[in-house]
Each structure stands twice: as C-alpha cells, then as structure tokens.
C-alpha cells in the first residue's frame, strides 16, 4: 500500500501533467491561429500578384501596340510661318512640292534624333491658318491671285499629296489657329507613340505659356525657326532647327502708315493693337494700329478711266502746304482761294502716343464730341468726359480726320472734328477711301480765315452711344476703327 508521501507525489505529478497538457493545448491553438493568419495573408498576396501580373501583361501588350505605329507630329501656325515664295506662287503644284520638301526635311531631323528608329516613324503634319485672310495678304504681296481664297489650291494639293498631311482652314475668327494648335499639342505631347513634336509657331509669344511646362524636354519637342523667331523661345532650352528649303525667313510686306507700304520683316503684334503688349519697345513684332490697313489695290492697278487718273500727293506735300495748328486756327476756319474749307495739318502720331491712347481707351471709351468738339449735349452719354492727356487728343484727332464730314468743304462749323480733305499719304481717291475726287485735288493753300457758323444739326448722323448699334456715330472712335478693320 502506498504511503501518504507517495500519494502526494503522484497527485503533484498528475497536476503537472494536466498543466503541461493544458499549456500544450494552448500552444497548439496559438500555432493554429498563426497558421490560419499566415495562410490568409498568403492568399491575399497571391491574389495581388495575379492582378499585378495581369496588369503587367496588359501594359506589355499596350506598349507593344504603341511601339507598333510610331510617328512624329509637325504643328505649324500658317499665319506666321510661311512657305517659300516660289512654292506659294506655283499654286497647286507648289503645294505638292512643299509637302515633299517638308517630309524630306523632317525625316533628316528625325534621323539625327532617333537614329535607326527614324525609318519606322511616320510623319503627321497639321498646318492651321486663316486661308481667307492669308490669301488677301499674299495677294497684296504678289504671291498669289487676287480672287478670294486664292491660297486654297496650294492648301488642297498639300493635303492630298501625303496621307497624314493636312492644311486646315481655321477660319477668320481671332486666335482660331492658336486654339487648334494648343489642343493638338496637349493631345500628343504625352503620347508614347508620338516620338517628337516639331513646333513651328515661334513668331507668336502667345505659345510660350503652352511650351514653358515642357522646358528642356529635347527628347520630345523641337522648335522650328522661321520668320520673326521671338528670342523668348531661346530660354526654353529646347533644340531649334531651321527648314530653309521649306519656310521663308521673311514676313509678308505690310503697312506701317496709312496707305504707305514698306517691306516688313516682322509680323503685326496683336497684343499692341489691344494695348496690352508687355514687351513695349523691345517687342520683336511690328507695332501698328488697327486703323493702319493693307492697301486693297496697288498703285498701278487700273481702277478708273484714264481721265480720272491723278497724281497722288505724298505726306511731305501736306506737311509743307497745309496750315498748321496755331493762333489762326483757334476759333477760325481756313479756306482756299476757291472758298473751300481746308483742314490743318494732322500728322501720324508716334507709337508712344498710340500706346497711351489704347491704355486710356481700354479703361473707358472716350467721347469725341466732348474732347474734340468742345461739348456733348447728351446728358446720358456713356463715354468718358474726364480730362485726357494731349497725346490721346492727338490720336483721336488723327483717327477722326480720316473720316469724311457730310458737308464736305462747305462745312463752316468750328466744332467739326471730321475730315474735309484727304490727308492720306499717296492716296489716289480709290476705294476704300471715302473722300471724293475733289478732296484729293483741291488747292490746300490757305488764303483766308473765316469766323465759323455753327449749325443746329451739327452732325446728321445717329446719336447712338454703342458701337454695336451704330457704326456711323462720330461719338465713337472705336466703331470707326472696327469698321475699317472689317472692310480690309
């Protein structure tokens, strides 16, 4: 029989076994939980791996598809980047030749940049321009016919000659070509199939904001230098190339004065005409005002019978013989030996006066009747009557002298600020000039100064105060400017 000590020992031993068994059970449960947790993580990782693997396979297929059809995009602002003169003059045949030369030139550039890959790269060309307006400008320069849209045969042949070449009419709306070019650039600049964008619009600083975010990306963008390349584009750290066989380095001839033609080497600054050019005198574009128009007819174009032909008067002639502003002109009217009214000499204001005028008029349109005529009887006049600088007054006078007074040389009103004779340099009295033939031929030597006679019906025209409802209102300088601009 076991003693008490043995029984106690057995009891203790049994307790130990029970505790060890309990601990073993707990350890087994913990191990099982860890195993299930590890198995769950494994299943999730496996699922993620399968999804990633599937995504990578899709990406590889997409990448292989993109590499299958590589191309280069050529974007051209056709209103400022012009083809060589001999190509434009050749009309439809010139369009075919221009497309071939452009294709060959771009292939050479791609060969330098992409090496052996250039042979697999197709070329897509998009040229945007206002064909109607550009045709008129080219016609004045003698590069195409005088008919409307005379550039169309060239553009159509250019488009037909290559599968991916398009010469597109962006319409006559302001900034039409700019909008198209911007959207095309944004669409393809991050496209992997597009290996290079050749940008030909560096005459216009408006594209700087488009290209600045891509500064230094020489592997994606190349600038094409043509006429009037703006120096601001050199700061983009992008390669600049020329295509001398395709694009001309000269701009279309344009006017810098009323009816006075000079060969222009720069395009017209649109921002200056709005009064917002931030470059001022340092601007590389031409600063001309909106009322300085292209001549519709050359001097040797027969528009009238031989009996109507007359010798055009130059600006120096008016400066020499017309009376000047002075004591005699204060409250008096100059007449010639035939009793015809003649105006005082009104020269073309300098550029800084035009800039000052546009800055002022942009804030609030000025009232002609008040500032030029001395008074405005309209108590509800919408135009500005506040004091103005003499420079602005000079510009207002010059603008209004370009428009015919309804009474002509018989006018005797000292408050009349319209023109009674034509002072345009070299004007022959043909359209679009509104002055009569006599206004170009009369004797401009003053022989007498008369006391004015004011008329009750000072201006037999509309008193409308809005340029939208009256384009003949002499109280609205901008309406005259817009009318002349439309007529060109």
CSV table of C-alpha atoms in Angstrom, one decimal:
chain,number,residue,atom,x,y,z
A,1,UNK,CA,0.0,0.0,0.0
A,2,UNK,CA,1.2,3.5,-1.0
A,3,UNK,CA,2.1,5.8,1.7
A,4,UNK,CA,0.9,9.3,2.1
A,5,UNK,CA,4.1,10.7,0.7
A,6,UNK,CA,3.8,8.6,-2.4
A,7,UNK,CA,0.1,9.6,-2.9
A,8,UNK,CA,1.0,13.2,-2.5
A,9,UNK,CA,3.8,12.8,-5.1
A,10,UNK,CA,1.5,11.1,-7.5
A,11,UNK,CA,-1.0,13.9,-7.1
A,12,UNK,CA,1.6,16.5,-7.7
A,13,UNK,CA,2.8,14.7,-10.7
A,14,UNK,CA,-0.7,14.3,-12.1
A,15,UNK,CA,-1.2,18.1,-11.6
A,16,UNK,CA,2.0,18.8,-13.5
A,17,UNK,CA,0.9,16.5,-16.4
A,18,UNK,CA,-2.5,18.3,-16.5
A,19,UNK,CA,-0.9,21.7,-16.6
A,20,UNK,CA,1.6,20.6,-19.2
A,21,UNK,CA,-1.2,19.2,-21.3
A,22,UNK,CA,-3.2,22.5,-20.9
A,23,UNK,CA,-0.2,24.5,-22.0
A,24,UNK,CA,0.4,22.2,-24.9
A,25,UNK,CA,-3.2,22.7,-26.0
A,26,UNK,CA,-2.9,26.4,-25.7
A,27,UNK,CA,0.3,26.4,-27.7
A,28,UNK,CA,-1.4,24.3,-30.3
A,29,UNK,CA,-4.3,26.7,-30.6
A,30,UNK,CA,-1.9,29.7,-30.9
A,31,UNK,CA,0.0,27.8,-33.6
A,32,UNK,CA,-3.1,27.0,-35.5
A,33,UNK,CA,-4.2,30.7,-35.3
A,34,UNK,CA,-0.9,31.9,-36.7
A,35,UNK,CA,-1.1,29.3,-39.4
A,36,UNK,CA,-4.5,30.4,-40.5
A,37,UNK,CA,-3.4,34.1,-40.4
A,38,UNK,CA,-0.3,33.2,-42.5
A,39,UNK,CA,-2.5,31.3,-44.9
A,40,UNK,CA,-4.9,34.2,-45.2
A,41,UNK,CA,-2.0,36.6,-45.9
A,42,UNK,CA,-0.6,34.2,-48.5
A,43,UNK,CA,-3.9,34.0,-50.3
A,44,UNK,CA,-4.2,37.8,-50.4
A,45,UNK,CA,-0.7,38.2,-51.7
A,46,UNK,CA,-1.3,35.6,-54.3
A,47,UNK,CA,-4.4,37.4,-55.4
A,48,UNK,CA,-2.5,40.7,-55.6
A,49,UNK,CA,0.3,39.0,-57.5
A,50,UNK,CA,-2.1,37.6,-60.0
A,51,UNK,CA,-3.8,41.0,-60.5
A,52,UNK,CA,-0.3,42.7,-60.9
A,53,UNK,CA,0.8,40.0,-63.3
A,54,UNK,CA,-2.4,40.5,-65.4
A,55,UNK,CA,-1.9,44.3,-65.4
A,56,UNK,CA,1.7,44.0,-66.4
A,57,UNK,CA,0.7,41.7,-69.3
A,58,UNK,CA,-1.9,44.3,-70.4
A,59,UNK,CA,0.7,47.0,-70.2
A,60,UNK,CA,3.2,45.0,-72.2
A,61,UNK,CA,0.6,44.4,-74.9
A,62,UNK,CA,-0.3,48.1,-74.8
A,63,UNK,CA,3.4,49.1,-75.0
A,64,UNK,CA,3.9,46.7,-77.9
A,65,UNK,CA,0.9,48.2,-79.6
A,66,UNK,CA,2.2,51.8,-79.1
A,67,UNK,CA,5.6,50.9,-80.4
A,68,UNK,CA,4.0,49.4,-83.5
A,69,UNK,CA,3.0,52.7,-85.1
A,70,UNK,CA,5.4,55.5,-84.0
A,71,UNK,CA,5.1,58.9,-85.6
A,72,UNK,CA,6.3,62.5,-85.4
A,73,UNK,CA,3.9,65.5,-85.3
A,74,UNK,CA,4.6,68.7,-87.1
A,75,UNK,CA,2.5,71.6,-85.8
A,76,UNK,CA,2.6,74.8,-88.0
A,77,UNK,CA,0.9,78.2,-87.4
A,78,UNK,CA,0.4,79.0,-91.1
A,79,UNK,CA,-0.5,82.7,-90.4
A,80,UNK,CA,3.1,83.4,-89.3
A,81,UNK,CA,5.2,80.6,-90.6
A,82,UNK,CA,5.1,80.9,-94.4
A,83,UNK,CA,6.2,78.7,-97.2
A,84,UNK,CA,8.9,79.8,-99.6
A,85,UNK,CA,7.7,82.4,-102.1
A,86,UNK,CA,8.3,80.2,-105.2
A,87,UNK,CA,6.2,77.4,-103.6
A,88,UNK,CA,3.2,79.7,-103.0
A,89,UNK,CA,3.5,81.2,-106.4
A,90,UNK,CA,3.3,77.8,-108.0
A,91,UNK,CA,-0.2,77.2,-106.7
A,92,UNK,CA,-1.4,73.6,-106.7
A,93,UNK,CA,2.0,72.3,-107.9
A,94,UNK,CA,3.7,74.3,-105.2
A,95,UNK,CA,1.6,72.6,-102.6
A,96,UNK,CA,2.7,69.1,-103.7
A,97,UNK,CA,6.3,70.3,-103.8
A,98,UNK,CA,6.0,71.9,-100.4
A,99,UNK,CA,4.7,68.7,-98.9
A,100,UNK,CA,7.5,66.6,-100.3
A,101,UNK,CA,10.2,69.1,-99.1
A,102,UNK,CA,8.7,69.3,-95.7
A,103,UNK,CA,8.6,65.5,-95.4
A,104,UNK,CA,12.2,65.1,-96.5
A,105,UNK,CA,13.4,67.8,-94.1
A,106,UNK,CA,11.6,66.3,-91.1
A,107,UNK,CA,13.0,62.9,-92.0
A,108,UNK,CA,16.5,64.3,-91.8
A,109,UNK,CA,15.9,65.8,-88.4
A,110,UNK,CA,14.4,62.5,-87.2
A,111,UNK,CA,17.4,60.6,-88.4
A,112,UNK,CA,19.7,62.8,-86.3
A,113,UNK,CA,17.5,62.4,-83.2
A,114,UNK,CA,16.2,58.8,-83.4
A,115,UNK,CA,18.9,57.1,-85.5
A,116,UNK,CA,17.7,53.8,-87.0
A,117,UNK,CA,14.2,54.1,-85.4
A,118,UNK,CA,13.5,57.1,-87.7
A,119,UNK,CA,12.8,54.8,-90.6
A,120,UNK,CA,9.8,53.3,-88.8
A,121,UNK,CA,8.5,56.7,-87.8
A,122,UNK,CA,5.7,58.2,-89.9
A,123,UNK,CA,5.2,62.0,-90.2
A,124,UNK,CA,1.9,63.7,-89.3
A,125,UNK,CA,1.6,67.4,-90.3
A,126,UNK,CA,-1.1,69.8,-89.2
A,127,UNK,CA,-1.0,73.4,-90.6
A,128,UNK,CA,-3.6,75.8,-89.3
A,129,UNK,CA,-4.3,79.3,-90.8
A,130,UNK,CA,-6.9,81.8,-91.8
A,131,UNK,CA,-6.9,81.0,-95.5
A,132,UNK,CA,-9.2,83.9,-96.5
A,133,UNK,CA,-7.1,86.5,-94.6
A,134,UNK,CA,-3.8,84.9,-95.6
A,135,UNK,CA,-4.9,84.9,-99.3
A,136,UNK,CA,-5.5,88.6,-99.1
A,137,UNK,CA,-2.1,89.3,-97.6
A,138,UNK,CA,-0.3,87.1,-100.1
A,139,UNK,CA,-2.2,88.7,-103.0
A,140,UNK,CA,-1.1,92.2,-101.8
A,141,UNK,CA,2.5,90.9,-101.8
A,142,UNK,CA,2.0,89.5,-105.3
A,143,UNK,CA,2.5,85.9,-104.3
A,144,UNK,CA,-1.0,84.6,-105.4
A,145,UNK,CA,-4.1,85.7,-107.3
A,146,UNK,CA,-6.5,88.5,-106.3
A,147,UNK,CA,-9.5,86.2,-106.1
A,148,UNK,CA,-10.9,85.3,-102.7
A,149,UNK,CA,-9.2,82.3,-101.0
A,150,UNK,CA,-6.6,82.2,-103.8
A,151,UNK,CA,-4.4,80.1,-101.5
A,152,UNK,CA,-6.9,77.2,-101.5
A,153,UNK,CA,-5.4,75.3,-104.5
A,154,UNK,CA,-2.0,75.3,-102.7
A,155,UNK,CA,-3.5,74.1,-99.4
A,156,UNK,CA,-5.7,71.4,-101.1
A,157,UNK,CA,-2.7,70.0,-103.0
A,158,UNK,CA,-0.6,70.0,-99.9
A,159,UNK,CA,-3.3,68.0,-98.1
A,160,UNK,CA,-3.8,65.5,-100.9
A,161,UNK,CA,-0.1,64.8,-101.5
A,162,UNK,CA,0.6,62.9,-98.3
A,163,UNK,CA,-1.7,60.6,-96.2
A,164,UNK,CA,-1.1,62.3,-92.9
A,165,UNK,CA,-0.6,65.9,-94.1
A,166,UNK,CA,-3.4,68.4,-93.6
A,167,UNK,CA,-3.5,72.1,-94.4
A,168,UNK,CA,-6.5,73.2,-92.3
A,169,UNK,CA,-8.5,76.5,-92.6
A,170,UNK,CA,-9.0,77.6,-89.0
A,171,UNK,CA,-11.5,80.3,-90.1
A,172,UNK,CA,-11.3,84.1,-89.8
A,173,UNK,CA,-12.1,84.2,-86.0
A,174,UNK,CA,-9.5,85.7,-83.9
A,175,UNK,CA,-7.0,83.2,-82.4
A,176,UNK,CA,-8.6,80.4,-84.4
A,177,UNK,CA,-5.4,78.8,-85.4
A,178,UNK,CA,-3.9,79.3,-81.9
A,179,UNK,CA,-6.7,77.3,-80.3
A,180,UNK,CA,-6.4,74.4,-82.7
A,181,UNK,CA,-2.6,74.2,-82.3
A,182,UNK,CA,-2.8,74.3,-78.5
A,183,UNK,CA,-5.3,71.4,-78.3
A,184,UNK,CA,-3.3,69.3,-80.7
A,185,UNK,CA,-0.1,69.8,-78.7
A,186,UNK,CA,-1.8,68.9,-75.4
A,187,UNK,CA,-3.3,65.8,-77.0
A,188,UNK,CA,0.0,64.3,-78.3
A,189,UNK,CA,2.7,65.7,-76.0
A,190,UNK,CA,2.4,62.7,-73.6
A,191,UNK,CA,1.5,60.1,-76.2
A,192,UNK,CA,4.2,57.3,-76.3
A,193,UNK,CA,3.6,56.7,-80.0
A,194,UNK,CA,4.4,60.4,-80.7
A,195,UNK,CA,8.2,60.3,-80.7
A,196,UNK,CA,8.8,64.0,-81.4
A,197,UNK,CA,6.8,67.2,-81.8
A,198,UNK,CA,8.2,69.8,-84.3
A,199,UNK,CA,6.6,73.2,-83.3
A,200,UNK,CA,6.5,75.9,-85.9
A,201,UNK,CA,4.8,78.9,-84.3
A,202,UNK,CA,7.7,80.7,-82.5
A,203,UNK,CA,6.8,84.1,-84.1
A,204,UNK,CA,3.9,84.4,-81.5
A,205,UNK,CA,4.8,84.8,-77.8
A,206,UNK,CA,1.3,83.5,-77.0
A,207,UNK,CA,2.6,79.9,-77.3
A,208,UNK,CA,5.2,80.4,-74.5
A,209,UNK,CA,2.7,79.5,-71.8
A,210,UNK,CA,2.0,76.3,-73.7
A,211,UNK,CA,5.6,75.2,-74.0
A,212,UNK,CA,7.1,76.5,-70.7
A,213,UNK,CA,5.9,73.5,-68.7
A,214,UNK,CA,7.9,71.3,-71.1
A,215,UNK,CA,11.2,73.3,-70.8
A,216,UNK,CA,14.3,71.3,-71.5
A,217,UNK,CA,12.4,68.2,-73.0
A,218,UNK,CA,14.6,68.0,-76.0
A,219,UNK,CA,13.7,64.3,-76.5
A,220,UNK,CA,10.1,65.3,-77.0
A,221,UNK,CA,9.9,68.8,-78.6
A,222,UNK,CA,11.9,70.6,-81.3
A,223,UNK,CA,11.3,74.2,-82.3
A,224,UNK,CA,11.2,75.2,-86.0
A,225,UNK,CA,12.7,78.6,-86.7
A,226,UNK,CA,11.1,80.7,-89.5
A,227,UNK,CA,10.2,84.3,-90.0
A,228,UNK,CA,10.3,86.6,-86.9
A,229,UNK,CA,11.6,84.0,-84.4
A,230,UNK,CA,11.0,85.5,-80.9
A,231,UNK,CA,14.1,85.4,-78.7
A,232,UNK,CA,11.9,84.4,-75.7
A,233,UNK,CA,11.8,80.8,-77.2
A,234,UNK,CA,15.6,80.5,-76.7
A,235,UNK,CA,15.1,80.4,-73.0
A,236,UNK,CA,13.0,77.2,-73.1
A,237,UNK,CA,16.2,75.1,-73.5
A,238,UNK,CA,14.7,73.3,-76.5
A,239,UNK,CA,16.5,72.5,-79.7
A,240,UNK,CA,15.9,75.0,-82.5
A,241,UNK,CA,16.1,73.9,-86.1
A,242,UNK,CA,15.6,75.6,-89.5
A,243,UNK,CA,14.0,74.2,-92.7
A,244,UNK,CA,15.4,76.7,-95.2
A,245,UNK,CA,14.1,74.7,-98.2
A,246,UNK,CA,10.5,74.9,-96.9
A,247,UNK,CA,9.8,78.0,-94.9
A,248,UNK,CA,10.8,81.6,-95.7
A,249,UNK,CA,12.7,83.7,-93.3
A,250,UNK,CA,10.9,86.9,-94.4
A,251,UNK,CA,7.4,88.1,-93.4
A,252,UNK,CA,4.7,89.3,-95.9
A,253,UNK,CA,5.1,93.0,-96.8
A,254,UNK,CA,2.8,95.1,-94.7
A,255,UNK,CA,1.9,98.8,-94.0
A,256,UNK,CA,3.2,100.9,-91.2
A,257,UNK,CA,1.3,104.1,-92.1
A,258,UNK,CA,-1.9,104.9,-93.8
A,259,UNK,CA,-1.6,103.9,-97.4
A,260,UNK,CA,2.2,103.7,-97.2
A,261,UNK,CA,3.8,100.4,-97.9
A,262,UNK,CA,7.1,99.2,-96.7
A,263,UNK,CA,8.7,95.7,-96.7
A,264,UNK,CA,8.0,94.3,-93.2
A,265,UNK,CA,10.4,91.8,-91.6
A,266,UNK,CA,8.1,91.2,-88.6
A,267,UNK,CA,4.5,90.1,-88.1
A,268,UNK,CA,2.0,92.5,-86.6
A,269,UNK,CA,1.7,92.5,-82.8
A,270,UNK,CA,-1.9,91.7,-81.9
A,271,UNK,CA,-1.2,92.5,-78.2
A,272,UNK,CA,-0.1,96.1,-79.1
A,273,UNK,CA,-3.4,96.6,-81.0
A,274,UNK,CA,-5.2,95.6,-77.8
A,275,UNK,CA,-3.0,97.9,-75.7
A,276,UNK,CA,-1.6,95.0,-73.7
A,277,UNK,CA,1.9,94.3,-75.2
A,278,UNK,CA,4.2,93.7,-72.2
A,279,UNK,CA,7.4,94.0,-74.2
A,280,UNK,CA,6.9,97.6,-75.3
A,281,UNK,CA,9.7,98.9,-77.5
A,282,UNK,CA,11.6,95.7,-77.0
A,283,UNK,CA,8.9,93.7,-78.8
A,284,UNK,CA,10.2,92.0,-81.9
A,285,UNK,CA,6.8,92.2,-83.6
A,286,UNK,CA,5.6,95.2,-85.6
A,287,UNK,CA,3.6,97.8,-83.6
A,288,UNK,CA,0.9,99.2,-85.9
A,289,UNK,CA,-2.5,100.4,-85.1
A,290,UNK,CA,-5.8,98.7,-86.1
A,291,UNK,CA,-6.7,101.6,-88.5
A,292,UNK,CA,-3.5,101.2,-90.4
A,293,UNK,CA,-4.7,99.0,-93.3
A,294,UNK,CA,-3.3,96.9,-96.1
A,295,UNK,CA,-3.9,98.6,-99.4
A,296,UNK,CA,-6.6,96.8,-101.4
A,297,UNK,CA,-5.1,97.9,-104.7
A,298,UNK,CA,-1.6,98.6,-105.9
A,299,UNK,CA,-0.8,102.0,-107.3
A,300,UNK,CA,-0.5,100.7,-110.8
A,301,UNK,CA,-3.8,98.8,-110.8
A,302,UNK,CA,-6.2,100.4,-113.3
A,303,UNK,CA,-9.4,101.1,-111.3
A,304,UNK,CA,-10.6,104.2,-113.0
A,305,UNK,CA,-10.7,105.6,-116.6
A,306,UNK,CA,-7.6,107.4,-117.8
A,307,UNK,CA,-9.4,110.7,-117.5
A,308,UNK,CA,-9.8,110.1,-113.8
A,309,UNK,CA,-6.1,109.4,-113.2
A,310,UNK,CA,-4.4,111.9,-110.9
A,311,UNK,CA,-1.0,112.3,-109.2
A,312,UNK,CA,-1.0,111.1,-105.7
A,313,UNK,CA,0.1,113.6,-103.0
A,314,UNK,CA,2.7,112.5,-100.6
A,315,UNK,CA,2.8,113.2,-96.8
A,316,UNK,CA,5.5,115.8,-97.3
A,317,UNK,CA,3.2,117.8,-99.6
A,318,UNK,CA,0.6,118.1,-96.9
A,319,UNK,CA,3.2,118.9,-94.3
A,320,UNK,CA,4.5,121.7,-96.4
A,321,UNK,CA,1.3,123.4,-97.7
A,322,UNK,CA,-1.5,122.7,-95.2
A,323,UNK,CA,-1.9,125.3,-92.5
A,324,UNK,CA,-0.6,124.4,-89.1
A,325,UNK,CA,-2.3,124.4,-85.7
A,326,UNK,CA,-1.7,127.8,-84.2
A,327,UNK,CA,-3.3,131.2,-83.2
A,328,UNK,CA,-5.1,131.5,-86.5
A,329,UNK,CA,-6.7,128.1,-86.1
A,330,UNK,CA,-8.2,128.9,-82.7
A,331,UNK,CA,-11.9,129.5,-83.4
A,332,UNK,CA,-11.4,130.1,-87.1
A,333,UNK,CA,-11.7,128.1,-90.3
A,334,UNK,CA,-9.1,128.1,-93.1
A,335,UNK,CA,-10.4,128.4,-96.7
A,336,UNK,CA,-8.5,128.3,-100.1
A,337,UNK,CA,-8.9,130.7,-103.0
A,338,UNK,CA,-12.0,128.9,-104.2
A,339,UNK,CA,-13.8,129.2,-100.8
A,340,UNK,CA,-13.3,125.6,-99.9
A,341,UNK,CA,-12.6,124.5,-96.3
A,342,UNK,CA,-9.2,123.0,-95.7
A,343,UNK,CA,-8.1,121.3,-92.6
A,344,UNK,CA,-5.0,122.0,-90.5
A,345,UNK,CA,-2.1,119.5,-90.9
A,346,UNK,CA,-2.7,116.4,-88.8
A,347,UNK,CA,0.4,114.1,-88.9
A,348,UNK,CA,0.6,110.4,-87.9
A,349,UNK,CA,1.0,110.2,-84.1
A,350,UNK,CA,4.2,108.4,-82.9
A,351,UNK,CA,4.0,104.9,-81.4
A,352,UNK,CA,4.1,106.0,-77.8
A,353,UNK,CA,1.0,108.2,-78.3
A,354,UNK,CA,-0.9,105.3,-79.7
A,355,UNK,CA,0.1,103.2,-76.8
A,356,UNK,CA,-1.0,105.9,-74.3
A,357,UNK,CA,-4.3,106.2,-76.2
A,358,UNK,CA,-5.1,102.5,-76.2
A,359,UNK,CA,-4.3,102.2,-72.5
A,360,UNK,CA,-6.7,105.0,-71.7
A,361,UNK,CA,-9.5,103.9,-74.1
A,362,UNK,CA,-9.3,100.4,-72.8
A,363,UNK,CA,-10.4,101.6,-69.3
A,364,UNK,CA,-13.3,103.8,-70.7
A,365,UNK,CA,-14.0,104.8,-74.3
A,366,UNK,CA,-13.5,108.5,-74.9
A,367,UNK,CA,-16.2,110.9,-76.0
A,368,UNK,CA,-15.3,112.6,-79.3
A,369,UNK,CA,-17.9,115.3,-79.1
A,370,UNK,CA,-16.7,116.4,-75.7
A,371,UNK,CA,-12.9,116.2,-76.2
A,372,UNK,CA,-12.7,117.2,-79.9
A,373,UNK,CA,-15.9,119.2,-80.4
A,374,UNK,CA,-15.8,121.1,-77.1
A,375,UNK,CA,-19.2,119.9,-75.7
A,376,UNK,CA,-21.5,117.0,-75.6
A,377,UNK,CA,-25.2,117.6,-75.4
A,378,UNK,CA,-26.1,114.1,-74.4
A,379,UNK,CA,-26.8,114.1,-70.7
A,380,UNK,CA,-26.8,110.3,-70.6
A,381,UNK,CA,-23.6,109.9,-72.6
A,382,UNK,CA,-21.8,106.6,-71.8
A,383,UNK,CA,-18.4,107.8,-73.0
A,384,UNK,CA,-15.6,109.3,-70.9
A,385,UNK,CA,-15.7,113.1,-70.3
A,386,UNK,CA,-12.8,113.2,-67.8
A,387,UNK,CA,-9.6,115.2,-68.6
A,388,UNK,CA,-7.2,113.4,-71.0
A,389,UNK,CA,-3.6,113.9,-72.0
A,390,UNK,CA,-2.7,115.9,-75.1
A,391,UNK,CA,-1.1,112.7,-76.6
A,392,UNK,CA,-4.5,110.9,-76.5
A,393,UNK,CA,-6.1,114.0,-78.1
A,394,UNK,CA,-3.7,113.9,-81.0
A,395,UNK,CA,-4.6,110.3,-81.7
A,396,UNK,CA,-8.3,111.0,-81.5
A,397,UNK,CA,-7.9,113.9,-83.9
A,398,UNK,CA,-5.9,111.8,-86.3
A,399,UNK,CA,-8.5,109.0,-86.3
A,400,UNK,CA,-11.4,111.2,-86.9
A,401,UNK,CA,-9.7,113.2,-89.7
A,402,UNK,CA,-9.7,110.0,-91.7
A,403,UNK,CA,-13.5,110.1,-91.9
A,404,UNK,CA,-15.4,112.4,-94.3
A,405,UNK,CA,-17.6,115.3,-92.9
A,406,UNK,CA,-21.1,115.1,-94.5
A,407,UNK,CA,-20.9,118.8,-95.5
A,408,UNK,CA,-17.5,118.4,-97.2
A,409,UNK,CA,-15.5,121.6,-98.0
A,410,UNK,CA,-18.7,123.7,-97.4
A,411,UNK,CA,-18.6,123.0,-93.7
A,412,UNK,CA,-18.2,126.1,-91.5
A,413,UNK,CA,-18.5,124.6,-88.0
A,414,UNK,CA,-15.5,125.2,-85.8
A,415,UNK,CA,-16.7,122.2,-83.6
A,416,UNK,CA,-16.4,119.8,-86.6
A,417,UNK,CA,-13.6,117.3,-86.0
A,418,UNK,CA,-14.2,115.2,-89.1
A,419,UNK,CA,-12.1,115.4,-92.2
A,420,UNK,CA,-12.8,117.8,-95.1
A,421,UNK,CA,-9.9,116.8,-97.3
A,422,UNK,CA,-7.9,113.6,-97.6
A,423,UNK,CA,-4.5,113.7,-96.0
A,424,UNK,CA,-3.6,110.1,-96.6
A,425,UNK,CA,-0.1,109.6,-97.9
A,426,UNK,CA,-0.2,108.6,-101.6
A,427,UNK,CA,-4.0,108.2,-101.8
A,428,UNK,CA,-5.4,108.2,-105.3
A,429,UNK,CA,-9.0,108.5,-104.3
A,430,UNK,CA,-9.9,104.9,-105.0
A,431,UNK,CA,-11.7,102.5,-102.7
A,432,UNK,CA,-11.7,102.2,-99.7
A,433,UNK,CA,-11.1,105.9,-99.4
A,434,UNK,CA,-14.4,107.7,-98.6
A,435,UNK,CA,-13.3,111.1,-99.7
A,436,UNK,CA,-14.4,112.5,-103.1
A,437,UNK,CA,-12.0,113.0,-106.0
A,438,UNK,CA,-12.1,116.8,-105.4
A,439,UNK,CA,-11.0,116.2,-101.8
A,440,UNK,CA,-7.7,114.9,-103.3
A,441,UNK,CA,-7.2,117.7,-105.9
A,442,UNK,CA,-8.3,120.9,-104.2
A,443,UNK,CA,-5.8,123.7,-103.5
A,444,UNK,CA,-4.7,123.4,-99.9
A,445,UNK,CA,-3.0,126.8,-99.7
A,446,UNK,CA,-5.0,128.9,-97.1
A,447,UNK,CA,-5.8,132.5,-98.2
A,448,UNK,CA,-8.3,133.5,-95.5
A,449,UNK,CA,-9.5,132.5,-92.0
A,450,UNK,CA,-13.3,132.8,-91.6
A,451,UNK,CA,-15.4,133.2,-88.5
A,452,UNK,CA,-17.3,129.9,-88.1
A,453,UNK,CA,-21.0,129.4,-88.4
A,454,UNK,CA,-22.4,126.8,-86.1
A,455,UNK,CA,-25.3,124.7,-87.4
A,456,UNK,CA,-28.2,123.5,-85.4
A,457,UNK,CA,-27.9,120.0,-86.9
A,458,UNK,CA,-24.2,119.7,-86.1
A,459,UNK,CA,-24.0,116.0,-87.2
A,460,UNK,CA,-26.7,114.5,-89.3
A,461,UNK,CA,-25.9,111.0,-88.0
A,462,UNK,CA,-27.1,108.6,-85.3
A,463,UNK,CA,-26.7,109.7,-81.7
A,464,UNK,CA,-26.4,106.0,-80.6
A,465,UNK,CA,-23.8,105.5,-77.8
A,466,UNK,CA,-22.9,102.0,-78.5
A,467,UNK,CA,-20.6,100.6,-81.2
A,468,UNK,CA,-22.9,97.7,-81.5
A,469,UNK,CA,-25.9,99.7,-82.6
A,470,UNK,CA,-24.2,102.5,-84.6
A,471,UNK,CA,-21.1,102.2,-86.8
A,472,UNK,CA,-21.6,105.8,-88.1
A,473,UNK,CA,-21.7,107.6,-84.8
A,474,UNK,CA,-18.9,110.1,-84.7
A,475,UNK,CA,-19.0,110.0,-80.9
A,476,UNK,CA,-17.5,106.5,-81.0
A,477,UNK,CA,-13.9,106.3,-82.2
A,478,UNK,CA,-13.8,102.5,-81.8
A,479,UNK,CA,-16.7,102.0,-84.1
A,480,UNK,CA,-14.7,103.7,-86.9
A,481,UNK,CA,-11.7,101.5,-86.1
A,482,UNK,CA,-13.7,98.3,-86.2
A,483,UNK,CA,-15.5,99.4,-89.4
A,484,UNK,CA,-12.2,100.0,-91.2
A,485,UNK,CA,-10.7,96.7,-89.9
A,486,UNK,CA,-13.7,94.8,-91.2
A,487,UNK,CA,-13.5,96.4,-94.6
A,488,UNK,CA,-9.9,95.3,-95.1
